[in-house]
Amino acid sequence: NMPAAAVMSWLVAVLVFLLQTDAVSALPRPLIVVVLHGGEVQVQTCGYWVMLVCPMVFLFVGLFWQSLHKPRMVFVDKFCIHQTDEGLKKEGIRGIAGFLKHSDRLVVLWTSSYFERLWCSYELASWIHLDKSDIYFVPVSLAAVAGLMTCGIFSQHALLFLLEASLGYQFDLKSILLLGCVNMFLVTISARSHSKELAQLPSQISKFAVQRTRCFCCDNGHVHPVSQQAIPCDRKLVYRALEGWFTSLG
């Protein structure tokens, strides 16, 4: 949804800018008193509509764009497979390969623990077994970097507007760049953490072994921690499926 959100917010920015110009004056602009560096006092109009409207348009389109045009069906294992009813859960697990067979793309929301989880490895093996290659690895930490950058830019503009409107002080280019450097410093810290995590991916793929993966049943000794009832071993089910798929490959 992000490309659509970026285009829509840019178009709205152009439209709002034209509506608040002196030639159109369709949107009101408050008067503010500005004290220049030489002590000169000026009364100026403040066009704040772009800073207020565009971030809201970006968030709205980014969250709901899939509902505004032809819907796209998505299978998300954590939400589509029942997590408490063992019977429904077993049926959902058995149907994973069927859902993948009718899917056009596999999007992996990757974290550093992805290849340590048994069922994540099973889904990836199912996709490979179906001879499909359209796989997208999307690091979850990338959302934090993008979110921090968006919030930082919006906060910077909002802070400048509030200070100008309340204090009547017109910021020069150096002040704006200084605030921008503070914002980029925080984004850089988050981006460094993201890069370090992403650098682990090639090593994880090259050293992957399904025997080292973890699953809920084995981690709890095949006893449910709440009900204290015995639970079947998922690992045996996965191994049986993998042996049937890849034994002929050696």
Coordinates of N, CA and C in Angstrom, one line a residue, residues 75 98-106 127 132:
F75 N -3.5 -15.4 3.0 CA -3.5 -16.4 4.0 C -2.4 -16.1 5.0
G98 N -2.2 -26.9 0.7 CA -3.3 -26.5 -0.2 C -3.4 -25.0 -0.4
F99 N -3.3 -24.3 0.8 CA -3.3 -22.8 0.7 C -2.2 -22.3 -0.1
L100 N -1.0 -22.9 0.1 CA 0.2 -22.4 -0.6 C 0.1 -22.7 -2.1
K101 N -0.5 -23.9 -2.4 CA -0.7 -24.3 -3.8 C -1.5 -23.2 -4.6
H102 N -2.5 -22.6 -4.0 CA -3.3 -21.7 -4.7 C -2.9 -20.2 -4.4
S103 N -1.6 -20.1 -3.9 CA -1.1 -18.7 -3.7 C -0.1 -18.3 -4.8
D104 N 0.0 -17.1 -5.1 CA 0.9 -16.6 -6.2 C 2.2 -16.1 -5.6
R105 N 2.2 -15.8 -4.3 CA 3.4 -15.2 -3.7 C 3.5 -15.6 -2.3
L106 N 4.8 -15.9 -1.8 CA 5.0 -16.2 -0.4 C 5.8 -15.0 0.2
W127 N 6.5 -24.6 0.0 CA 6.6 -23.7 -1.2 C 7.6 -24.2 -2.2
K132 N 7.6 -23.5 -6.6 CA 7.3 -22.0 -6.8 C 8.6 -21.2 -6.3

